[in-house]
Amino acid sequence: MTPTAPWQGEMASAPDALSIRDLDVAYRVRGKVRQVLRGLSFQVGRGESYGLVGESGCGKSTVALAIVRYLARNGRVRAGRILLDGRDLLALGEADLRKLRATAVSMVYQDPGRALNPSLRVGAQVAEVFRLQGMPQAEALDRAAAMLARVQIADPSSVMGRYPHQLSGGMQQRVAIAMALAINPKLLILDEPTTGLDATVEAEVLDLIARLRGEFATSILFISHNLAVIARMCDRVGVLYAGLLVEEGGTRELFDNPRHPYTVGLLRCLPRRGRRKDHGRLDTIPGLLPPPGADIAGCVFAERCAHADEYCRAVEPPLYDLGGRASRCHYHERAPDLPRATPSDPAAPIAVDREERPVLRTQRLAKTFAAGGHAVHALSAISLELWSGETLGLVGESGSGKTTLARLLLGLIEADGGSVIELDGGQLPAAIDRRTPDQVKALQIVFQNPDSALNRSHTVRHLIGRALAKLARVPAPQQLERLLAFTRAVRLADRYLAVRPRQLSGGLKQRVAIARAFAGEPRIVVCDEPTSALDVSVQAAILNLLADLQATRRVSYVFISHDLGTVRYISDRIAVLYLGRLMELGPAEQVFRGPHHPYTEALLSAVPSLDGSVTERIRLKGDIPSAIRPPSGCVFHTRCPRKLGSICEDQEPPLIEAEAGHAIRCHIQARDLQRERPAPMPAEAPAS
Amino acid sequence: MSMQAADTAPAPAAPARTGGAGRERLRLLLRSGTFLAGAAIVAFWVACALFGSDVVPQDPYAVDLMSKLQAPSPDHWFGTDRLGRDIFARVIVGARDILTIAPLATVLGTVLGTTLGLIMGYFRGFIDEAISRLIEAVLALPLVIVALLALVALGTSYITVILVIGLIFTPLIARTVRSAVLTERGLDYVAAARLRGENPFYIMFIEILPNVVPPILVESTVRLGYAIFTVATLSFIGFGIQPPSADWGLAISDSYGLINGGYWWTVLFDALAIASLVVGVNLVADGVQGVFET
Amino acid sequence: MSTLRAIPRRLLLSLITLWILSVIVFIGAQLLPGDVGRAILGPLADPRAVANLNHELGVDRPLLVQYWSWISHFATGDMGMSYTMRAPIAPFIATALGNSLKLAAVAFVLVVPLAIFGGVIAALNVGRPLDRIITVLGLSATVVPEFVSGIVLILIFGVWLRVLPINANWPPDAGPLTQVYYLLLPSLPLFLVLFGYIARMARAGTVEALDADYTRTAVLKGLPPRTVLWRHVLRNALLPTITVIATQVGYLIGGLVVVEVLFHYQGIGSLIYVAARSKDFPTLEAGVLTVGIIYTVATLAADVLTSMLNPRVRLGAAA
């Protein structure tokens, strides 16, 4: 990577790849003008990779769409200039704009499956770019194939003849990147390019982008909500809050030593490497993002800032130039000393006694779905134990079966015959309809998406009250009292009781869902990605709440997440799933420390870290195989960087204890797994 | 040519707002030009059906063979029909029967269709599959032809017309409700209700039904338009409303043989009345659809 | 969900649908009316005459026998004897069907291209006055019953302007062009009903495709608007419209009843109408079942066609 002068000012001889000056963008929503970007200015130097980071609603995608002049019909640039390679984009006519799009700027965005035309072959879509430059069809197709090869698609000619839906998400995104780079653009805009991809695939795509950046002399504007991805990919970063650039600077400087209270708060919200619930609560950012279009006199962040005083609320801070970096805070020099919004003192840790009988136990738990005449083994022979008061983290990528496992435990879907689920030593019927009321109330869930989990027609009072009535059998007279006790326990203000879910923010909705799950005093709560639909600043508060509730109520959690930092923070033990098989099970610290299953090792090294410390990268080949036809032997052998040989293809390895309480499903001996670190994968890993 | 993305504007603000979704929709509805125009037309004909007979200058049913087939004149604004009845008076009161039958048939179809759709969407499996086949078979026949067949078999009366149209609408509405319920059923609040030990009827009617009201409302206003269309058509071919009603379709059926003789007024005003009513109802439906489907 | 391999399954489902349909028609035409002989001869007829007629018509046999005899003959093309015409039904159906198809073809040839064009134009101007005009006019045209628009059209073109014949029966020995000329006015009410519906679907499909991410990709590639529209938007937008057009075949035939009655045209619709008026149940049965078969076949054909055109269905998901 080529480090660039961090603050390229007006004096630079060649024009910046992108220069945005005082950009104001507003949307008209139901006759009202809502300003989304306010006086936004930043530059992306030649060859530079600039990251724009912010939570949902901060306007970051609007920036991208404004640059390519593709704002929604109701959006309008009200003021400001956008200079691309020195040319004023907003002044271009239709024909010039088209020429610019065809030659100088391109964009890759989230959800590649929808970005490609479903009824055109991949080859034709890529070749189109070359046809536009006047190339004859045959030459354009050749160039397209060459371009696909450059994004590490192993068999370009076969991929060219396929339709987008025949490719995996990772492959689709490579095709999208190939199309974007085909014109060798001055500026490449990447808007959440890996959001929605699995961790190991994301790591591969990020590697690819980093490598191609060296090959093409392209400047990059990288937009993401994920601080760690930005830290890994960018030279400089701008932090966007409520349509304003609140802080800007070199990536390392900014993340190591933030100078705006918002950045400080954001970084503190993340469970950093190795941090666990008994080390203390996560810090939070109180309050909410101001509504779009709100008229704010002083600093936009004042409402949520512990440093804020009368001056902040009265006078809008300018973007203070701090020499190579900038902060929109009057008290930028004091920003790092921001007092905590949430005290750090940890909830009293629970002593989990594993000599006791486990509260939940599964044996040979399996689920086979019938799909189009095929038997899909979503889950095979899972044997687990969960003790009172502990958290079992479930980790795995798509198709791993973690959500299936959760639904089997709850009885929402029925396990295959021969599966055993025991609650407190007693056999639990597979289907919820056959469980006793006490069994039903013992197992509850907090879903990922509160919009889906809360009935939008019901008020908060009804949502929680009904659960109290049905599960806790609270008689009507005492209901309100109990209801208030619960809403207070999840820190939900009383005034929200009369409100319906759509009038609540994401974090508040999730609190309602948590209150409902706890209404019947459950023994076990399944948390199915409870924070992944939420913004970083809200996630931390929800994790704290879950940890507190566990400490006070001695409930056990089955905690599903794809975010390893979160799992590590909250879990006592961790189970790693791959294609419906349990690959590794053990105490959280040991699973993270090693020895690891090769798959766990790859997962761990796929996660970009905020401190930018590049660990040894283990990259997996290709995509996750289909559960319809899982690989023979060890299901991981098709992607395993440490495959031994034919034994891996023929025999499924048993789950062997590597150390007390820590089991790994691998033919390689535990001590070898620990000792022998494989060499990094060669970059040209052939795709499937 | 516009090649712009959809409304990707930021979502409405999260903080609590006063007033629910219902009031917001009503406000939008009252700002929709098509809805207001349609509502005005429908209101006019409803008023005519209710009070028309009290205000018209002549008796719409009085036969006067001395003054049959008279062209429009100050005495008979819309002329007279072949029995000498005043066409203006008959057009004004002519909405009465169709505006009784069509809404009742629609209500019947909506109630039955909603129940059926909830059951199909919630239980899925064999029940759903079997009913779906039945629905598909009924849908393979044009509305008018099924109605014709049923009315020939059962005999024509107000009750049979309401029953037949209501029953034909049942599968159409059930199909709409079913697909809405299938979507809802996939949402986690249904799983949450099962995890509270709720029975299927509670889940169907208390949890799911309130959330599928918008598509039901849209579908039934659209259906009301079709009900009017169908009743009018059946009356025209002699299987709907029967004489001596002043019904418009019936009047056209009675007189269309005369038009080649130049007696255009015997059909034109009735035709315009039907057209205005169905267009009015469908403008209302369009307005409702616009508000509920965005 | 379905791939080409699903076509046999679709075929089977269609057969089941047709079977259920035949049962419904049978129930409607033979079970519900009750005493057929009494219905034909009237309430004052001699009970012995009624019984004789019932025996002659075969309606005194057990229901299953009646159904089996009816459906097995129907499958071989023998549709039975008409009560009123005292002659085999099949030839009447064949002639009527031929006439109806001519009328339907004229309406279709006119409406499909124009409605799709109207819908696409509306979509390209979404939210603007032109869109509102096309949408509201299309909606209004669709919802007005055929006999109403037919009457107004007859008054305008047949009575006042006298440019088009108001009786659809062309003189003997008329050439194809003359036949089309005679069918022009009757096809217009059908045109109006279909126009709004197809245009609405074409508009919805196009609006969706215009808003899709792949269209954004195409525009941001710098492709000229014409290429974006033809290659990326319409290719995806118009596929669902094919299915819609096929389902409209059924409604078109429903409209035929009224239009054929209004224009005194000897098609399947007027055949059903006459049979219904004269309580000629075998003819009614045969006519209605024929209509059902045509609809089912048209839908099936459209399904297969859409599957063949849509690579997602044709090739299935990623292996």
Coordinates of C-alpha atoms in Angstrom, one line a residue, chain A residues 37-452:
Chain A
L37 CA -25.6 16.1 4.2
R38 CA -24.5 19.5 5.5
G39 CA -21.5 21.4 4.3
L40 CA -19.6 18.2 3.6
S41 CA -16.0 18.7 2.4
F42 CA -13.3 16.2 1.9
Q43 CA -10.6 15.1 -0.6
V44 CA -9.4 11.8 -1.9
G45 CA -5.9 12.2 -3.2
R46 CA -4.5 10.3 -6.2
G47 CA -3.9 6.7 -5.3
E48 CA -5.3 7.3 -1.9
S49 CA -7.9 5.1 -0.2
Y50 CA -10.2 7.2 1.9
G51 CA -12.7 5.7 4.3
L52 CA -16.0 7.2 5.2
V53 CA -17.5 5.6 8.3
G54 CA -20.7 6.2 10.2
E55 CA -23.8 4.5 11.5
S56 CA -27.0 4.1 9.6
G57 CA -28.7 7.4 8.8
C58 CA -25.5 9.4 8.8
G59 CA -25.7 10.0 5.1
K60 CA -22.7 8.0 3.9
S61 CA -24.5 6.3 1.0
T62 CA -26.0 9.6 -0.1
V63 CA -22.4 10.8 -0.5
A64 CA -21.7 7.9 -2.9
L65 CA -24.9 8.5 -4.9
A66 CA -24.3 12.2 -5.1
I67 CA -20.9 11.6 -6.6
V68 CA -22.2 9.5 -9.4
R69 CA -25.3 11.7 -9.7
Y70 CA -27.7 9.0 -9.0
L71 CA -29.7 10.4 -6.1
A72 CA -33.2 9.2 -5.6
R73 CA -35.8 11.2 -7.4
N74 CA -36.7 13.1 -4.3
G75 CA -33.0 14.0 -3.6
R76 CA -31.3 17.1 -4.6
V77 CA -27.9 18.7 -4.3
R78 CA -28.7 22.1 -2.8
A79 CA -25.2 23.5 -2.7
G80 CA -21.6 22.7 -3.0
R81 CA -19.2 21.3 -5.6
I82 CA -18.0 17.8 -6.5
L83 CA -14.8 17.8 -8.4
L84 CA -13.7 14.6 -10.0
D85 CA -10.1 14.8 -11.2
G86 CA -10.6 18.6 -11.2
R87 CA -13.8 18.6 -13.2
D88 CA -17.0 19.9 -11.8
L89 CA -19.4 16.9 -11.8
L90 CA -22.5 18.9 -11.1
A91 CA -22.0 21.1 -14.1
L92 CA -21.8 18.2 -16.6
G93 CA -24.5 17.7 -19.2
E94 CA -26.1 14.3 -19.8
A95 CA -23.7 13.2 -22.5
D96 CA -20.6 14.3 -20.6
L97 CA -21.9 12.7 -17.5
R98 CA -22.3 9.4 -19.4
K99 CA -18.8 9.7 -20.7
L100 CA -17.5 10.3 -17.2
R101 CA -19.2 7.3 -15.9
A102 CA -17.9 5.2 -18.7
T103 CA -14.3 6.3 -18.2
A104 CA -13.5 7.9 -14.8
V105 CA -15.7 6.7 -12.0
S106 CA -17.2 3.4 -11.0
M107 CA -19.0 2.0 -8.0
V108 CA -19.5 -1.3 -6.3
Y109 CA -22.2 -1.7 -3.7
Q110 CA -23.8 -4.0 -1.2
D111 CA -25.7 -7.1 -2.4
P112 CA -24.0 -8.0 -5.6
G113 CA -26.8 -10.5 -6.4
R114 CA -29.0 -7.6 -7.2
A115 CA -26.4 -5.4 -8.8
L116 CA -26.0 -7.8 -11.7
N117 CA -28.7 -8.2 -14.4
P118 CA -30.4 -11.5 -13.7
S119 CA -31.3 -12.2 -17.3
L120 CA -27.9 -11.5 -19.0
R121 CA -24.9 -13.8 -19.0
V122 CA -22.0 -12.6 -16.9
G123 CA -19.7 -12.4 -19.9
A124 CA -22.1 -10.1 -21.8
Q125 CA -22.4 -7.9 -18.7
V126 CA -18.6 -7.5 -18.3
A127 CA -18.0 -7.2 -22.1
E128 CA -20.5 -4.4 -22.3
V129 CA -18.1 -2.1 -20.6
F130 CA -15.5 -2.7 -23.4
R131 CA -18.1 -2.6 -26.1
L132 CA -18.9 0.9 -24.9
Q133 CA -15.3 1.9 -25.6
G134 CA -15.9 0.9 -29.2
M135 CA -14.3 -2.5 -29.1
P136 CA -15.6 -5.3 -31.4
Q137 CA -17.6 -8.0 -29.7
A138 CA -14.9 -10.7 -29.9
E139 CA -12.2 -8.5 -28.5
A140 CA -14.6 -7.2 -25.8
L141 CA -15.3 -10.8 -24.7
D142 CA -11.5 -11.6 -24.6
R143 CA -10.9 -8.5 -22.5
A144 CA -13.8 -9.5 -20.2
A145 CA -12.3 -12.9 -19.7
A146 CA -9.0 -11.4 -18.9
M147 CA -10.6 -9.0 -16.4
L148 CA -12.4 -11.9 -14.6
A149 CA -9.1 -13.7 -14.4
R150 CA -7.6 -10.6 -12.7
V151 CA -10.2 -10.7 -10.0
Q152 CA -9.1 -14.3 -9.3
I153 CA -12.0 -16.1 -10.9
A154 CA -10.4 -19.5 -11.7
D155 CA -12.3 -20.4 -14.8
P156 CA -13.3 -17.2 -16.5
S157 CA -14.6 -18.8 -19.7
S158 CA -17.1 -21.0 -17.8
V159 CA -18.2 -18.1 -15.5
M160 CA -18.7 -15.9 -18.6
G161 CA -21.4 -18.3 -19.8
R162 CA -23.3 -18.3 -16.6
Y163 CA -26.0 -16.2 -15.2
P164 CA -25.5 -14.2 -12.0
H165 CA -27.8 -16.4 -9.9
Q166 CA -25.6 -19.4 -10.7
L167 CA -22.7 -17.8 -8.8
S168 CA -22.1 -17.5 -5.1
G169 CA -22.2 -14.1 -3.3
G170 CA -18.4 -13.9 -3.2
M171 CA -18.1 -14.7 -6.9
Q172 CA -20.9 -12.2 -7.8
Q173 CA -19.0 -9.5 -5.9
R174 CA -15.8 -10.3 -7.8
V175 CA -17.7 -9.9 -11.1
A176 CA -19.0 -6.6 -9.9
I177 CA -15.5 -5.5 -9.0
A178 CA -14.2 -6.7 -12.4
M179 CA -16.8 -4.6 -14.2
A180 CA -16.0 -1.6 -12.0
L181 CA -12.2 -1.8 -12.6
A182 CA -12.5 -2.7 -16.3
I183 CA -12.4 1.0 -17.2
N184 CA -9.4 1.6 -14.9
P185 CA -11.3 4.4 -13.2
K186 CA -9.8 7.4 -11.5
L187 CA -12.1 6.8 -8.6
L188 CA -13.6 3.6 -7.4
I189 CA -16.4 3.9 -4.9
L190 CA -17.0 0.9 -2.6
D191 CA -20.2 1.2 -0.7
E192 CA -20.3 -1.6 2.0
P193 CA -18.9 -4.0 -0.6
T194 CA -18.5 -6.9 1.8
T195 CA -21.5 -6.3 4.1
G196 CA -23.7 -9.4 4.0
L197 CA -20.9 -11.8 2.9
D198 CA -19.6 -14.4 5.2
A199 CA -16.5 -13.7 7.2
T200 CA -14.1 -15.9 5.3
V201 CA -15.5 -14.7 2.0
E202 CA -15.3 -11.1 3.1
A203 CA -11.7 -11.6 4.0
E204 CA -11.0 -12.9 0.6
V205 CA -12.7 -10.0 -1.2
L206 CA -11.0 -7.5 1.0
D207 CA -7.6 -9.1 0.2
L208 CA -8.5 -8.9 -3.5
I209 CA -9.4 -5.2 -3.3
A210 CA -6.2 -4.4 -1.5
R211 CA -4.2 -6.3 -4.1
L212 CA -6.0 -4.7 -7.1
R213 CA -5.4 -1.3 -5.6
G214 CA -1.8 -1.9 -6.1
E215 CA -2.2 -3.0 -9.7
F216 CA -4.6 -0.3 -10.8
A217 CA -3.8 3.3 -10.2
T218 CA -7.2 3.9 -8.7
S219 CA -8.2 6.1 -5.9
I220 CA -10.7 4.5 -3.5
L221 CA -13.6 5.9 -1.5
F222 CA -14.5 3.1 0.9
I223 CA -17.8 3.5 2.7
S224 CA -18.6 1.2 5.6
H225 CA -20.3 1.0 9.0
N226 CA -17.6 -1.4 10.0
L227 CA -14.7 0.4 11.7
A228 CA -12.4 -2.6 11.5
V229 CA -12.9 -3.0 7.8
I230 CA -12.1 0.7 7.3
A231 CA -9.1 0.4 9.5
R232 CA -7.8 -2.4 7.4
M233 CA -8.5 -0.9 4.0
C234 CA -7.9 2.9 4.2
D235 CA -5.2 5.4 4.5
R236 CA -7.4 8.2 5.8
V237 CA -10.8 8.2 7.4
G238 CA -13.6 10.6 7.8
V239 CA -16.2 10.0 10.4
L240 CA -19.7 11.1 9.5
Y241 CA -22.4 11.9 12.0
A242 CA -25.8 13.2 11.1
G243 CA -24.6 14.4 7.7
L244 CA -21.6 16.2 9.1
L245 CA -18.0 15.3 8.9
V246 CA -17.1 15.3 12.6
E247 CA -13.6 14.0 12.5
E248 CA -11.0 13.3 9.8
G249 CA -7.4 12.0 9.9
G250 CA -4.9 9.3 9.1
T251 CA -6.4 5.9 9.9
R252 CA -3.9 4.9 12.5
E253 CA -3.9 8.2 14.3
L254 CA -7.6 8.5 14.2
F255 CA -8.3 5.1 15.6
D256 CA -5.5 5.1 18.2
N257 CA -6.1 8.6 19.3
P258 CA -9.5 9.9 18.4
R259 CA -10.2 13.6 18.9
H260 CA -13.9 13.8 18.7
P261 CA -16.2 12.5 21.5
Y262 CA -18.3 10.6 18.9
T263 CA -15.3 8.7 17.6
V264 CA -14.1 8.1 21.1
G265 CA -17.5 6.7 22.1
L266 CA -17.8 4.5 19.0
L267 CA -14.5 2.9 19.6
R268 CA -15.3 2.2 23.2
C269 CA -18.6 0.5 22.3
L270 CA -16.8 -2.2 20.5
P271 CA -15.7 -5.3 22.5
R272 CA -12.0 -5.0 21.8
R273 CA -9.8 -7.9 21.4
G274 CA -9.8 -10.2 24.4
R275 CA -12.4 -8.1 26.4
R276 CA -14.9 -10.2 28.3
K277 CA -18.1 -9.5 30.3
D278 CA -16.3 -10.1 33.6
H279 CA -13.7 -7.5 32.7
G280 CA -16.5 -4.9 32.9
R281 CA -19.3 -3.3 31.0
L282 CA -18.9 -1.8 27.6
D283 CA -19.1 1.9 27.3
T284 CA -22.1 3.3 25.5
I285 CA -23.2 6.4 23.7
P286 CA -26.4 7.6 25.3
G287 CA -29.3 9.0 23.4
L288 CA -30.2 8.9 19.7
L289 CA -29.1 10.3 16.4
P290 CA -31.0 13.5 15.8
P291 CA -33.9 13.0 13.3
P292 CA -33.0 14.0 9.7
G293 CA -33.8 17.6 9.0
A294 CA -33.7 18.5 12.7
D295 CA -32.8 22.1 13.3
I296 CA -29.8 22.1 15.7
A297 CA -28.3 25.3 16.9
G298 CA -25.0 24.1 18.3
C299 CA -23.0 20.9 18.0
V300 CA -25.0 18.0 16.5
F301 CA -23.5 15.7 19.0
A302 CA -24.0 17.8 22.1
E303 CA -27.1 16.0 23.2
R304 CA -25.2 12.7 23.6
C305 CA -21.8 14.1 24.7
A306 CA -20.6 14.1 28.3
H307 CA -18.2 17.0 27.6
A308 CA -20.9 19.2 26.2
D309 CA -21.7 22.5 27.9
E310 CA -23.7 25.6 27.1
Y311 CA -21.2 26.8 24.6
C312 CA -21.5 23.5 22.6
R313 CA -25.2 23.8 22.6
A314 CA -25.1 27.4 21.4
V315 CA -22.3 27.6 18.9
E316 CA -21.8 25.1 16.1
P317 CA -18.1 24.0 16.2
P318 CA -16.1 24.5 13.0
L319 CA -13.9 21.7 11.7
Y320 CA -10.8 22.5 13.7
D321 CA -7.6 21.9 11.8
L322 CA -5.3 20.0 14.1
G323 CA -2.4 19.8 11.6
G324 CA -3.0 16.9 9.3
R325 CA -6.2 16.0 11.0
A326 CA -9.4 17.7 11.9
S327 CA -12.1 17.5 14.5
R328 CA -15.5 19.3 14.8
C329 CA -15.3 19.6 18.5
H330 CA -14.7 22.7 20.6
Y331 CA -13.0 20.6 23.2
H332 CA -11.1 18.3 20.8
E333 CA -8.0 18.3 23.0
R334 CA -10.1 16.8 25.8
A335 CA -12.0 14.3 23.7
P336 CA -9.9 11.2 24.7
D337 CA -10.8 11.9 28.4
L338 CA -14.5 11.6 27.7
P339 CA -16.1 10.3 30.9
R340 CA -17.7 6.9 30.6
A341 CA -21.4 7.0 29.9
T342 CA -21.8 3.5 31.5
P343 CA -19.7 2.6 34.6
S344 CA -17.2 -0.1 33.9
D345 CA -17.9 -2.2 37.1
P346 CA -18.8 -5.6 36.0
A347 CA -21.8 -7.4 37.1
A348 CA -21.0 -9.9 39.9
P349 CA -19.8 -12.9 38.0
I350 CA -21.7 -16.1 38.3
A351 CA -19.9 -19.2 39.5
V352 CA -20.9 -21.8 37.0
D353 CA -20.7 -25.3 38.6
R354 CA -20.1 -27.8 35.8
E355 CA -20.3 -30.7 38.3
E356 CA -24.0 -30.0 38.5
R357 CA -26.5 -31.5 36.1
P358 CA -26.6 -29.3 33.0
V359 CA -29.8 -27.3 32.5
L360 CA -29.9 -28.2 28.9
R361 CA -28.4 -31.2 27.1
T362 CA -28.6 -32.4 23.5
Q363 CA -27.6 -35.7 22.1
R364 CA -27.3 -36.6 18.5
L365 CA -29.4 -33.6 17.7
A366 CA -30.1 -33.7 13.9
K367 CA -32.3 -32.0 11.4
T368 CA -32.9 -33.1 7.8
F369 CA -35.0 -30.9 5.5
A370 CA -36.5 -32.0 2.3
A371 CA -35.9 -29.5 -0.5
G372 CA -36.8 -30.3 -4.0
G373 CA -36.5 -34.0 -3.7
H374 CA -33.1 -33.7 -1.9
A375 CA -32.5 -34.4 1.7
V376 CA -30.6 -31.5 3.2
H377 CA -28.8 -32.3 6.4
A378 CA -28.9 -29.0 8.1
L379 CA -27.6 -30.3 11.3
S380 CA -26.0 -33.6 12.2
A381 CA -25.4 -35.3 15.5
I382 CA -24.9 -32.3 17.8
S383 CA -24.3 -33.2 21.4
L384 CA -24.0 -30.2 23.7
E385 CA -24.4 -29.2 27.3
L386 CA -25.4 -25.9 28.8
W387 CA -25.1 -25.2 32.5
S388 CA -27.1 -22.9 34.6
G389 CA -25.9 -19.3 34.4
E390 CA -23.4 -19.7 31.5
T391 CA -23.4 -18.5 28.0
L392 CA -22.7 -20.8 25.1
G393 CA -21.6 -19.0 22.0
L394 CA -22.5 -20.5 18.7
V395 CA -20.3 -19.4 15.8
G396 CA -20.4 -20.3 12.1
E397 CA -21.0 -18.9 8.7
S398 CA -24.1 -19.2 6.5
G399 CA -25.3 -22.8 6.2
S400 CA -23.6 -23.8 9.4
G401 CA -26.9 -24.6 11.0
K402 CA -26.7 -22.3 14.0
T403 CA -30.2 -20.9 13.5
T404 CA -31.6 -24.4 12.9
L405 CA -30.0 -25.5 16.1
A406 CA -31.7 -22.6 18.0
R407 CA -35.1 -23.4 16.5
L408 CA -34.8 -27.1 17.3
L409 CA -34.1 -26.3 20.9
L410 CA -37.1 -24.0 21.0
G411 CA -39.3 -26.7 19.3
L412 CA -40.2 -24.3 16.5
I413 CA -39.1 -27.0 14.1
E414 CA -39.0 -30.7 15.0
A415 CA -35.7 -32.6 15.3
D416 CA -35.2 -35.8 13.5
G417 CA -36.0 -39.1 15.2
G418 CA -33.2 -40.3 17.6
S419 CA -32.4 -36.7 18.6
V420 CA -32.5 -36.1 22.3
I421 CA -33.1 -32.7 24.0
E422 CA -33.1 -32.8 27.8
L423 CA -34.2 -30.0 30.1
D424 CA -33.0 -30.4 33.7
G425 CA -32.5 -34.1 33.0
G426 CA -36.0 -34.7 31.7
Q427 CA -36.7 -35.4 28.0
L428 CA -38.1 -32.4 26.1
P429 CA -40.6 -33.2 23.3
A430 CA -39.4 -32.1 19.9
A431 CA -42.4 -30.0 19.0
I432 CA -43.5 -27.0 21.0
D433 CA -47.1 -28.1 20.8
R434 CA -46.3 -31.1 22.9
R435 CA -44.3 -29.3 25.5
T436 CA -45.9 -28.5 28.9
P437 CA -46.4 -24.8 29.8
D438 CA -43.5 -25.0 32.2
Q439 CA -41.2 -26.4 29.4
V440 CA -42.4 -23.8 27.0
K441 CA -41.6 -21.0 29.3
A442 CA -38.2 -22.3 30.3
L443 CA -36.8 -21.7 26.8
Q444 CA -37.3 -18.3 25.2
I445 CA -35.6 -16.4 22.4
V446 CA -34.4 -12.9 21.5
F447 CA -34.5 -12.6 17.7
Q448 CA -32.1 -10.8 15.5
N449 CA -34.5 -8.4 13.9
P450 CA -36.9 -6.7 16.3
D451 CA -39.0 -5.4 13.4
S452 CA -39.9 -9.0 12.6

